[in-house]
Amino acid sequence: MAHLKRSQRTRSPRRALLLSLLAIVVLLLAACGGGAAPAEAPAEAPAAEAPAEAEAPAEAEAPAEAEAPAEEEAALGSTLIGEIEGPKIITDPGAFPAEFNEAPMLADMVAAGELPELAERLPVATDLLVIEPVHEIGKYGGTWRRGFTGPADGQNGHRVAGGDRFLFWDAENFPEMTPNVAKSWEVSDDGTQITLHLREGMKWSDGEPFTSADVMFWFEHMYQNEELVPVRDAFFNIDDGATLEAPDDYTLVFTFPYANSLFLEVLGSSV
């Protein structure tokens, strides 16, 4: 009994010491665990937006440049080297030559009785087509060399081998027209009618006379024949609704449904 009490007295101080140490450890842990959580940092205030840049004032439109004055059209031939030259059609019978000549080959045929005299082959004296040469009367025979006006000169062959035309372009007064197969013409005041007067005494190569009847045959039986001419040539197109009449052997009258003064240029076309 005495032994048990002694043991209990011995353990009591040890227990007290153990409890003290435990309390110290708890305090140390509390200190190491840190105090209350630090207050959250206040949220940053939103950055103030930069003031909008003031819009630059609209640039004033520059005043429109004044149009340069139109250049005066250069006079015809002013940009060419040399002077404009071309054949001239003589229309005054008083200026016609007193006599005419023919190629030696044709003179030989006349001498052989194969061809009528020159005077018999010419039109009537007042209706002759007399062309004044540019420099001089040429020589028969030889080689004929022609110059082109440039790489795009597609009309050179037409000027040599194309069919004859009712009118010519005036070489010295372009774009005026001058007589050819037709010795003269008139245009009505309203431009809807063009009258041609043919030269009297013209002949085909076989000696038959050339008259307005030949033109009417072409117009009625060839030009208006859709089997022969399904598509009309753009360079010689007589408008739909136009008519052609021949009051006599040497007069042709074209009538159009509207003014067509440009048809004179068609009559001078090289095709």
PDB file of C-alpha atoms in Angstrom:
ATOM      1  CA  MET A   1       0.000   0.000   0.000  1.00  0.00           C
ATOM      2  CA  ALA A   2       2.742   2.256   1.014  1.00  0.00           C
ATOM      3  CA  HIS A   3       4.592   1.343  -2.219  1.00  0.00           C
ATOM      4  CA  LEU A   4       1.656   2.398  -4.489  1.00  0.00           C
ATOM      5  CA  LYS A   5       1.260   5.834  -2.956  1.00  0.00           C
ATOM      6  CA  ARG A   6       4.948   6.493  -3.417  1.00  0.00           C
ATOM      7  CA  SER A   7       4.715   5.683  -7.130  1.00  0.00           C
ATOM      8  CA  GLN A   8       1.753   7.966  -7.599  1.00  0.00           C
ATOM      9  CA  ARG A   9       3.630  10.805  -5.969  1.00  0.00           C
ATOM     10  CA  THR A  10       6.546  10.194  -8.275  1.00  0.00           C
ATOM     11  CA  ARG A  11       4.411  10.331 -11.484  1.00  0.00           C
ATOM     12  CA  SER A  12       2.494  13.513 -10.620  1.00  0.00           C
ATOM     13  CA  PRO A  13       5.435  15.945 -11.131  1.00  0.00           C
ATOM     14  CA  ARG A  14       6.323  14.210 -14.407  1.00  0.00           C
ATOM     15  CA  ARG A  15       2.785  14.586 -15.651  1.00  0.00           C
ATOM     16  CA  ALA A  16       2.778  18.258 -14.799  1.00  0.00           C
ATOM     17  CA  LEU A  17       6.041  18.722 -16.623  1.00  0.00           C
ATOM     18  CA  LEU A  18       4.684  16.890 -19.690  1.00  0.00           C
ATOM     19  CA  LEU A  19       1.557  19.045 -19.733  1.00  0.00           C
ATOM     20  CA  SER A  20       3.688  22.180 -19.497  1.00  0.00           C
ATOM     21  CA  LEU A  21       5.827  21.092 -22.421  1.00  0.00           C
ATOM     22  CA  LEU A  22       2.709  20.278 -24.439  1.00  0.00           C
ATOM     23  CA  ALA A  23       1.285  23.734 -23.734  1.00  0.00           C
ATOM     24  CA  ILE A  24       4.547  25.344 -24.861  1.00  0.00           C
ATOM     25  CA  VAL A  25       4.505  23.329 -28.121  1.00  0.00           C
ATOM     26  CA  VAL A  26       0.913  24.410 -28.801  1.00  0.00           C
ATOM     27  CA  LEU A  27       1.856  28.039 -28.252  1.00  0.00           C
ATOM     28  CA  LEU A  28       4.842  27.697 -30.559  1.00  0.00           C
ATOM     29  CA  LEU A  29       2.719  26.111 -33.273  1.00  0.00           C
ATOM     30  CA  ALA A  30       0.172  28.882 -32.981  1.00  0.00           C
ATOM     31  CA  ALA A  31       2.918  31.459 -33.306  1.00  0.00           C
ATOM     32  CA  CYS A  32       4.424  29.699 -36.327  1.00  0.00           C
ATOM     33  CA  GLY A  33       1.014  29.341 -38.004  1.00  0.00           C
ATOM     34  CA  GLY A  34       0.833  33.123 -38.258  1.00  0.00           C
ATOM     35  CA  GLY A  35      -1.844  35.432 -37.050  1.00  0.00           C
ATOM     36  CA  ALA A  36      -5.016  36.351 -38.805  1.00  0.00           C
ATOM     37  CA  ALA A  37      -4.904  36.306 -42.574  1.00  0.00           C
ATOM     38  CA  PRO A  38      -3.763  39.663 -43.890  1.00  0.00           C
ATOM     39  CA  ALA A  39      -6.501  41.843 -45.268  1.00  0.00           C
ATOM     40  CA  GLU A  40      -6.864  41.601 -48.977  1.00  0.00           C
ATOM     41  CA  ALA A  41      -5.225  44.407 -50.872  1.00  0.00           C
ATOM     42  CA  PRO A  42      -7.811  46.864 -52.095  1.00  0.00           C
ATOM     43  CA  ALA A  43      -8.690  46.350 -55.748  1.00  0.00           C
ATOM     44  CA  GLU A  44      -6.822  48.643 -58.012  1.00  0.00           C
ATOM     45  CA  ALA A  45      -8.928  51.493 -59.223  1.00  0.00           C
ATOM     46  CA  PRO A  46      -9.611  51.202 -62.967  1.00  0.00           C
ATOM     47  CA  ALA A  47      -7.208  53.231 -64.986  1.00  0.00           C
ATOM     48  CA  ALA A  48      -8.771  56.376 -66.251  1.00  0.00           C
ATOM     49  CA  GLU A  49      -9.306  56.182 -70.006  1.00  0.00           C
ATOM     50  CA  ALA A  50      -7.124  58.475 -71.991  1.00  0.00           C
ATOM     51  CA  PRO A  51      -9.156  61.322 -73.442  1.00  0.00           C
ATOM     52  CA  ALA A  52     -10.115  60.658 -77.060  1.00  0.00           C
ATOM     53  CA  GLU A  53      -7.890  62.436 -79.476  1.00  0.00           C
ATOM     54  CA  ALA A  54      -9.625  65.311 -81.094  1.00  0.00           C
ATOM     55  CA  GLU A  55     -10.406  64.487 -84.740  1.00  0.00           C
ATOM     56  CA  ALA A  56      -8.257  66.352 -87.161  1.00  0.00           C
ATOM     57  CA  PRO A  57     -10.294  68.880 -89.084  1.00  0.00           C
ATOM     58  CA  ALA A  58     -11.183  67.670 -92.594  1.00  0.00           C
ATOM     59  CA  GLU A  59      -8.742  68.928 -95.135  1.00  0.00           C
ATOM     60  CA  ALA A  60     -10.216  71.532 -97.347  1.00  0.00           C
ATOM     61  CA  GLU A  61     -10.608  70.217-100.908  1.00  0.00           C
ATOM     62  CA  ALA A  62      -8.062  71.640-103.232  1.00  0.00           C
ATOM     63  CA  PRO A  63      -9.689  73.833-105.845  1.00  0.00           C
ATOM     64  CA  ALA A  64     -10.170  71.990-109.131  1.00  0.00           C
ATOM     65  CA  GLU A  65      -7.468  72.748-111.598  1.00  0.00           C
ATOM     66  CA  ALA A  66      -8.645  74.916-114.378  1.00  0.00           C
ATOM     67  CA  GLU A  67      -8.853  72.966-117.628  1.00  0.00           C
ATOM     68  CA  ALA A  68      -6.117  73.792-120.016  1.00  0.00           C
ATOM     69  CA  PRO A  69      -7.439  75.638-123.016  1.00  0.00           C
ATOM     70  CA  ALA A  70      -8.042  73.292-125.915  1.00  0.00           C
ATOM     71  CA  GLU A  71      -5.242  73.348-128.399  1.00  0.00           C
ATOM     72  CA  GLU A  72      -6.154  74.759-131.719  1.00  0.00           C
ATOM     73  CA  GLU A  73      -6.438  72.099-134.378  1.00  0.00           C
ATOM     74  CA  ALA A  74      -3.359  72.083-136.531  1.00  0.00           C
ATOM     75  CA  ALA A  75      -3.912  73.199-140.073  1.00  0.00           C
ATOM     76  CA  LEU A  76      -4.168  70.363-142.571  1.00  0.00           C
ATOM     77  CA  GLY A  77      -0.703  69.412-143.751  1.00  0.00           C
ATOM     78  CA  SER A  78       1.157  71.487-141.139  1.00  0.00           C
ATOM     79  CA  THR A  79       2.752  68.359-139.631  1.00  0.00           C
ATOM     80  CA  LEU A  80       3.817  66.895-142.957  1.00  0.00           C
ATOM     81  CA  ILE A  81       7.180  67.173-144.610  1.00  0.00           C
ATOM     82  CA  GLY A  82       6.728  69.216-147.734  1.00  0.00           C
ATOM     83  CA  GLU A  83       3.452  70.340-149.236  1.00  0.00           C
ATOM     84  CA  ILE A  84       0.252  68.385-149.785  1.00  0.00           C
ATOM     85  CA  GLU A  85       0.139  67.160-153.347  1.00  0.00           C
ATOM     86  CA  GLY A  86      -2.489  65.293-155.276  1.00  0.00           C
ATOM     87  CA  PRO A  87      -4.200  65.110-158.655  1.00  0.00           C
ATOM     88  CA  LYS A  88      -6.619  67.880-159.470  1.00  0.00           C
ATOM     89  CA  ILE A  89      -9.911  67.315-161.288  1.00  0.00           C
ATOM     90  CA  ILE A  90     -10.484  69.973-163.953  1.00  0.00           C
ATOM     91  CA  THR A  91     -14.179  70.882-164.026  1.00  0.00           C
ATOM     92  CA  ASP A  92     -14.031  73.907-166.353  1.00  0.00           C
ATOM     93  CA  PRO A  93     -14.413  72.772-170.012  1.00  0.00           C
ATOM     94  CA  GLY A  94     -12.603  75.934-171.054  1.00  0.00           C
ATOM     95  CA  ALA A  95      -9.464  74.567-169.379  1.00  0.00           C
ATOM     96  CA  PHE A  96      -9.581  71.195-171.136  1.00  0.00           C
ATOM     97  CA  PRO A  97      -6.652  70.277-173.451  1.00  0.00           C
ATOM     98  CA  ALA A  98      -7.136  70.975-177.148  1.00  0.00           C
ATOM     99  CA  GLU A  99      -6.137  67.401-178.038  1.00  0.00           C
ATOM    100  CA  PHE A 100      -5.658  64.071-176.328  1.00  0.00           C
ATOM    101  CA  ASN A 101      -3.135  61.262-176.624  1.00  0.00           C
ATOM    102  CA  GLU A 102      -3.250  57.529-176.043  1.00  0.00           C
ATOM    103  CA  ALA A 103      -0.860  54.729-175.199  1.00  0.00           C
ATOM    104  CA  PRO A 104       1.294  53.456-178.105  1.00  0.00           C
ATOM    105  CA  MET A 105      -0.304  50.028-177.704  1.00  0.00           C
ATOM    106  CA  LEU A 106      -3.772  51.507-178.266  1.00  0.00           C
ATOM    107  CA  ALA A 107      -2.546  53.622-181.185  1.00  0.00           C
ATOM    108  CA  ASP A 108      -1.284  50.420-182.815  1.00  0.00           C
ATOM    109  CA  MET A 109      -4.727  48.843-182.356  1.00  0.00           C
ATOM    110  CA  VAL A 110      -6.362  51.890-183.977  1.00  0.00           C
ATOM    111  CA  ALA A 111      -3.943  51.652-186.903  1.00  0.00           C
ATOM    112  CA  ALA A 112      -4.770  47.952-187.261  1.00  0.00           C
ATOM    113  CA  GLY A 113      -8.490  48.698-187.305  1.00  0.00           C
ATOM    114  CA  GLU A 114      -9.037  46.832-184.041  1.00  0.00           C
ATOM    115  CA  LEU A 115     -10.120  49.912-182.085  1.00  0.00           C
ATOM    116  CA  PRO A 116     -12.134  53.054-182.961  1.00  0.00           C
ATOM    117  CA  GLU A 117     -10.387  56.408-183.141  1.00  0.00           C
ATOM    118  CA  LEU A 118      -9.665  58.085-179.801  1.00  0.00           C
ATOM    119  CA  ALA A 119     -12.196  60.880-180.418  1.00  0.00           C
ATOM    120  CA  GLU A 120     -14.925  58.280-180.847  1.00  0.00           C
ATOM    121  CA  ARG A 121     -14.085  56.633-177.551  1.00  0.00           C
ATOM    122  CA  LEU A 122     -14.219  59.766-175.400  1.00  0.00           C
ATOM    123  CA  PRO A 123     -17.339  61.153-173.664  1.00  0.00           C
ATOM    124  CA  VAL A 124     -18.969  64.278-175.064  1.00  0.00           C
ATOM    125  CA  ALA A 125     -16.653  67.288-175.002  1.00  0.00           C
ATOM    126  CA  THR A 126     -18.314  68.985-172.021  1.00  0.00           C
ATOM    127  CA  ASP A 127     -18.380  65.806-169.884  1.00  0.00           C
ATOM    128  CA  LEU A 128     -14.738  64.754-170.136  1.00  0.00           C
ATOM    129  CA  LEU A 129     -12.928  63.698-166.969  1.00  0.00           C
ATOM    130  CA  VAL A 130      -9.661  65.630-167.125  1.00  0.00           C
ATOM    131  CA  ILE A 131      -7.128  65.089-164.348  1.00  0.00           C
ATOM    132  CA  GLU A 132      -4.178  67.424-163.972  1.00  0.00           C
ATOM    133  CA  PRO A 133      -1.098  65.375-162.974  1.00  0.00           C
ATOM    134  CA  VAL A 134       0.847  66.245-159.838  1.00  0.00           C
ATOM    135  CA  HIS A 135       4.146  66.992-161.620  1.00  0.00           C
ATOM    136  CA  GLU A 136       4.153  65.831-165.216  1.00  0.00           C
ATOM    137  CA  ILE A 137       2.491  63.474-167.667  1.00  0.00           C
ATOM    138  CA  GLY A 138       3.909  60.019-167.063  1.00  0.00           C
ATOM    139  CA  LYS A 139       5.455  57.643-169.546  1.00  0.00           C
ATOM    140  CA  TYR A 140       3.691  54.504-170.727  1.00  0.00           C
ATOM    141  CA  GLY A 141       5.184  51.156-169.753  1.00  0.00           C
ATOM    142  CA  GLY A 142       7.925  50.389-167.259  1.00  0.00           C
ATOM    143  CA  THR A 143       7.628  49.414-163.590  1.00  0.00           C
ATOM    144  CA  TRP A 144       5.271  51.190-161.213  1.00  0.00           C
ATOM    145  CA  ARG A 145       6.484  51.423-157.605  1.00  0.00           C
ATOM    146  CA  ARG A 146       4.161  52.744-154.938  1.00  0.00           C
ATOM    147  CA  GLY A 147       4.892  53.926-151.412  1.00  0.00           C
ATOM    148  CA  PHE A 148       2.772  53.077-148.388  1.00  0.00           C
ATOM    149  CA  THR A 149       1.699  55.724-145.898  1.00  0.00           C
ATOM    150  CA  GLY A 150       2.687  53.432-143.004  1.00  0.00           C
ATOM    151  CA  PRO A 151       2.426  49.879-141.584  1.00  0.00           C
ATOM    152  CA  ALA A 152      -1.367  50.179-141.260  1.00  0.00           C
ATOM    153  CA  ASP A 153      -1.930  51.338-144.823  1.00  0.00           C
ATOM    154  CA  GLY A 154      -4.383  48.638-145.852  1.00  0.00           C
ATOM    155  CA  GLN A 155      -5.949  50.815-148.535  1.00  0.00           C
ATOM    156  CA  ASN A 156      -2.943  50.943-150.862  1.00  0.00           C
ATOM    157  CA  GLY A 157      -4.172  48.079-153.015  1.00  0.00           C
ATOM    158  CA  HIS A 158      -7.693  49.477-153.108  1.00  0.00           C
ATOM    159  CA  ARG A 159      -6.386  52.798-154.377  1.00  0.00           C
ATOM    160  CA  VAL A 160      -4.785  50.997-157.318  1.00  0.00           C
ATOM    161  CA  ALA A 161      -7.100  48.098-158.118  1.00  0.00           C
ATOM    162  CA  GLY A 162     -10.396  49.069-156.486  1.00  0.00           C
ATOM    163  CA  GLY A 163     -13.487  49.724-158.561  1.00  0.00           C
ATOM    164  CA  ASP A 164     -14.086  53.216-159.856  1.00  0.00           C
ATOM    165  CA  ARG A 165     -16.221  55.512-157.712  1.00  0.00           C
ATOM    166  CA  PHE A 166     -18.942  58.041-158.376  1.00  0.00           C
ATOM    167  CA  LEU A 167     -16.921  60.709-156.528  1.00  0.00           C
ATOM    168  CA  PHE A 168     -13.317  61.405-155.529  1.00  0.00           C
ATOM    169  CA  TRP A 169     -11.890  62.838-152.320  1.00  0.00           C
ATOM    170  CA  ASP A 170     -10.417  66.274-152.982  1.00  0.00           C
ATOM    171  CA  ALA A 171      -6.673  65.900-152.287  1.00  0.00           C
ATOM    172  CA  GLU A 172      -6.169  69.616-151.629  1.00  0.00           C
ATOM    173  CA  ASN A 173      -9.417  70.353-149.771  1.00  0.00           C
ATOM    174  CA  PHE A 174     -10.063  67.230-147.708  1.00  0.00           C
ATOM    175  CA  PRO A 175     -12.735  66.215-146.682  1.00  0.00           C
ATOM    176  CA  GLU A 176     -14.530  67.839-149.591  1.00  0.00           C
ATOM    177  CA  MET A 177     -15.562  65.693-152.537  1.00  0.00           C
ATOM    178  CA  THR A 178     -14.796  66.216-156.216  1.00  0.00           C
ATOM    179  CA  PRO A 179     -16.362  64.731-159.412  1.00  0.00           C
ATOM    180  CA  ASN A 180     -15.396  61.393-160.923  1.00  0.00           C
ATOM    181  CA  VAL A 181     -17.864  59.066-162.690  1.00  0.00           C
ATOM    182  CA  ALA A 182     -20.533  61.568-161.615  1.00  0.00           C
ATOM    183  CA  LYS A 183     -19.741  64.994-163.055  1.00  0.00           C
ATOM    184  CA  SER A 184     -21.865  66.790-160.431  1.00  0.00           C
ATOM    185  CA  TRP A 185     -24.371  66.228-157.627  1.00  0.00           C
ATOM    186  CA  GLU A 186     -26.918  67.960-155.437  1.00  0.00           C
ATOM    187  CA  VAL A 187     -28.116  67.345-151.876  1.00  0.00           C
ATOM    188  CA  SER A 188     -31.650  68.381-150.915  1.00  0.00           C
ATOM    189  CA  ASP A 189     -32.120  70.998-148.198  1.00  0.00           C
ATOM    190  CA  ASP A 190     -33.300  68.372-145.711  1.00  0.00           C
ATOM    191  CA  GLY A 191     -30.451  65.984-146.603  1.00  0.00           C
ATOM    192  CA  THR A 192     -32.768  63.102-147.508  1.00  0.00           C
ATOM    193  CA  GLN A 193     -32.139  63.129-151.265  1.00  0.00           C
ATOM    194  CA  ILE A 194     -28.903  62.990-153.260  1.00  0.00           C
ATOM    195  CA  THR A 195     -28.948  63.417-157.033  1.00  0.00           C
ATOM    196  CA  LEU A 196     -26.005  62.353-159.219  1.00  0.00           C
ATOM    197  CA  HIS A 197     -25.426  63.458-162.807  1.00  0.00           C
ATOM    198  CA  LEU A 198     -23.363  60.968-164.834  1.00  0.00           C
ATOM    199  CA  ARG A 199     -20.999  61.870-167.662  1.00  0.00           C
ATOM    200  CA  GLU A 200     -22.553  61.365-171.062  1.00  0.00           C
ATOM    201  CA  GLY A 201     -20.617  59.166-173.449  1.00  0.00           C
ATOM    202  CA  MET A 202     -18.794  56.915-170.962  1.00  0.00           C
ATOM    203  CA  LYS A 203     -18.304  53.352-172.250  1.00  0.00           C
ATOM    204  CA  TRP A 204     -17.559  49.897-170.963  1.00  0.00           C
ATOM    205  CA  SER A 205     -14.415  48.146-172.145  1.00  0.00           C
ATOM    206  CA  ASP A 206     -16.434  46.458-174.919  1.00  0.00           C
ATOM    207  CA  GLY A 207     -17.593  49.843-176.236  1.00  0.00           C
ATOM    208  CA  GLU A 208     -21.148  49.679-174.899  1.00  0.00           C
ATOM    209  CA  PRO A 209     -22.408  52.931-173.305  1.00  0.00           C
ATOM    210  CA  PHE A 210     -22.494  53.244-169.515  1.00  0.00           C
ATOM    211  CA  THR A 211     -25.801  54.740-168.319  1.00  0.00           C
ATOM    212  CA  SER A 212     -28.034  54.932-165.254  1.00  0.00           C
ATOM    213  CA  ALA A 213     -29.694  51.683-166.412  1.00  0.00           C
ATOM    214  CA  ASP A 214     -26.507  49.806-165.497  1.00  0.00           C
ATOM    215  CA  VAL A 215     -26.632  51.191-161.962  1.00  0.00           C
ATOM    216  CA  MET A 216     -30.309  50.319-161.626  1.00  0.00           C
ATOM    217  CA  PHE A 217     -29.582  46.740-162.727  1.00  0.00           C
ATOM    218  CA  TRP A 218     -26.925  46.473-160.023  1.00  0.00           C
ATOM    219  CA  PHE A 219     -29.220  47.947-157.355  1.00  0.00           C
ATOM    220  CA  GLU A 220     -32.314  45.879-158.151  1.00  0.00           C
ATOM    221  CA  HIS A 221     -30.847  42.548-159.228  1.00  0.00           C
ATOM    222  CA  MET A 222     -27.569  42.355-157.337  1.00  0.00           C
ATOM    223  CA  TYR A 223     -27.366  44.616-154.296  1.00  0.00           C
ATOM    224  CA  GLN A 224     -30.911  43.830-153.093  1.00  0.00           C
ATOM    225  CA  ASN A 225     -30.661  40.123-153.950  1.00  0.00           C
ATOM    226  CA  GLU A 226     -30.214  38.394-150.586  1.00  0.00           C
ATOM    227  CA  GLU A 227     -29.049  35.195-152.277  1.00  0.00           C
ATOM    228  CA  LEU A 228     -26.174  37.057-153.910  1.00  0.00           C
ATOM    229  CA  VAL A 229     -25.574  39.522-151.063  1.00  0.00           C
ATOM    230  CA  PRO A 230     -26.740  37.950-147.758  1.00  0.00           C
ATOM    231  CA  VAL A 231     -24.579  40.412-145.795  1.00  0.00           C
ATOM    232  CA  ARG A 232     -24.067  43.873-147.214  1.00  0.00           C
ATOM    233  CA  ASP A 233     -20.637  45.420-147.276  1.00  0.00           C
ATOM    234  CA  ALA A 234     -20.174  47.777-144.315  1.00  0.00           C
ATOM    235  CA  PHE A 235     -18.163  50.119-146.543  1.00  0.00           C
ATOM    236  CA  PHE A 236     -21.013  50.523-149.023  1.00  0.00           C
ATOM    237  CA  ASN A 237     -24.302  50.121-147.221  1.00  0.00           C
ATOM    238  CA  ILE A 238     -27.444  51.821-148.513  1.00  0.00           C
ATOM    239  CA  ASP A 239     -29.771  52.090-145.526  1.00  0.00           C
ATOM    240  CA  ASP A 240     -33.002  50.117-145.298  1.00  0.00           C
ATOM    241  CA  GLY A 241     -35.900  52.127-146.618  1.00  0.00           C
ATOM    242  CA  ALA A 242     -33.756  53.963-149.163  1.00  0.00           C
ATOM    243  CA  THR A 243     -34.742  54.012-152.821  1.00  0.00           C
ATOM    244  CA  LEU A 244     -32.895  54.581-156.088  1.00  0.00           C
ATOM    245  CA  GLU A 245     -34.479  55.994-159.228  1.00  0.00           C
ATOM    246  CA  ALA A 246     -33.202  56.863-162.705  1.00  0.00           C
ATOM    247  CA  PRO A 247     -35.255  59.713-164.244  1.00  0.00           C
ATOM    248  CA  ASP A 248     -33.134  59.559-167.406  1.00  0.00           C
ATOM    249  CA  ASP A 249     -30.032  57.876-168.828  1.00  0.00           C
ATOM    250  CA  TYR A 250     -27.621  60.125-166.931  1.00  0.00           C
ATOM    251  CA  THR A 251     -29.366  60.906-163.637  1.00  0.00           C
ATOM    252  CA  LEU A 252     -29.580  58.876-160.414  1.00  0.00           C
ATOM    253  CA  VAL A 253     -31.641  59.886-157.372  1.00  0.00           C
ATOM    254  CA  PHE A 254     -31.009  58.299-153.944  1.00  0.00           C
ATOM    255  CA  THR A 255     -33.806  58.978-151.425  1.00  0.00           C
ATOM    256  CA  PHE A 256     -33.421  58.170-147.712  1.00  0.00           C
ATOM    257  CA  PRO A 257     -35.945  58.066-144.846  1.00  0.00           C
ATOM    258  CA  TYR A 258     -33.773  60.568-142.969  1.00  0.00           C
ATOM    259  CA  ALA A 259     -30.946  63.012-143.603  1.00  0.00           C
ATOM    260  CA  ASN A 260     -27.890  61.178-144.922  1.00  0.00           C
ATOM    261  CA  SER A 261     -25.407  63.723-146.215  1.00  0.00           C
ATOM    262  CA  LEU A 262     -22.546  61.384-145.231  1.00  0.00           C
ATOM    263  CA  PHE A 263     -23.571  59.134-148.110  1.00  0.00           C
ATOM    264  CA  LEU A 264     -21.401  61.334-150.338  1.00  0.00           C
ATOM    265  CA  GLU A 265     -18.396  59.898-148.483  1.00  0.00           C
ATOM    266  CA  VAL A 266     -19.699  56.391-149.159  1.00  0.00           C
ATOM    267  CA  LEU A 267     -19.883  57.266-152.865  1.00  0.00           C
ATOM    268  CA  GLY A 268     -16.201  58.217-152.676  1.00  0.00           C
ATOM    269  CA  SER A 269     -15.183  55.035-150.856  1.00  0.00           C
ATOM    270  CA  SER A 270     -12.369  52.962-152.322  1.00  0.00           C
ATOM    271  CA  VAL A 271     -14.226  49.632-151.968  1.00  0.00           C
TER     272      VAL A 271
END
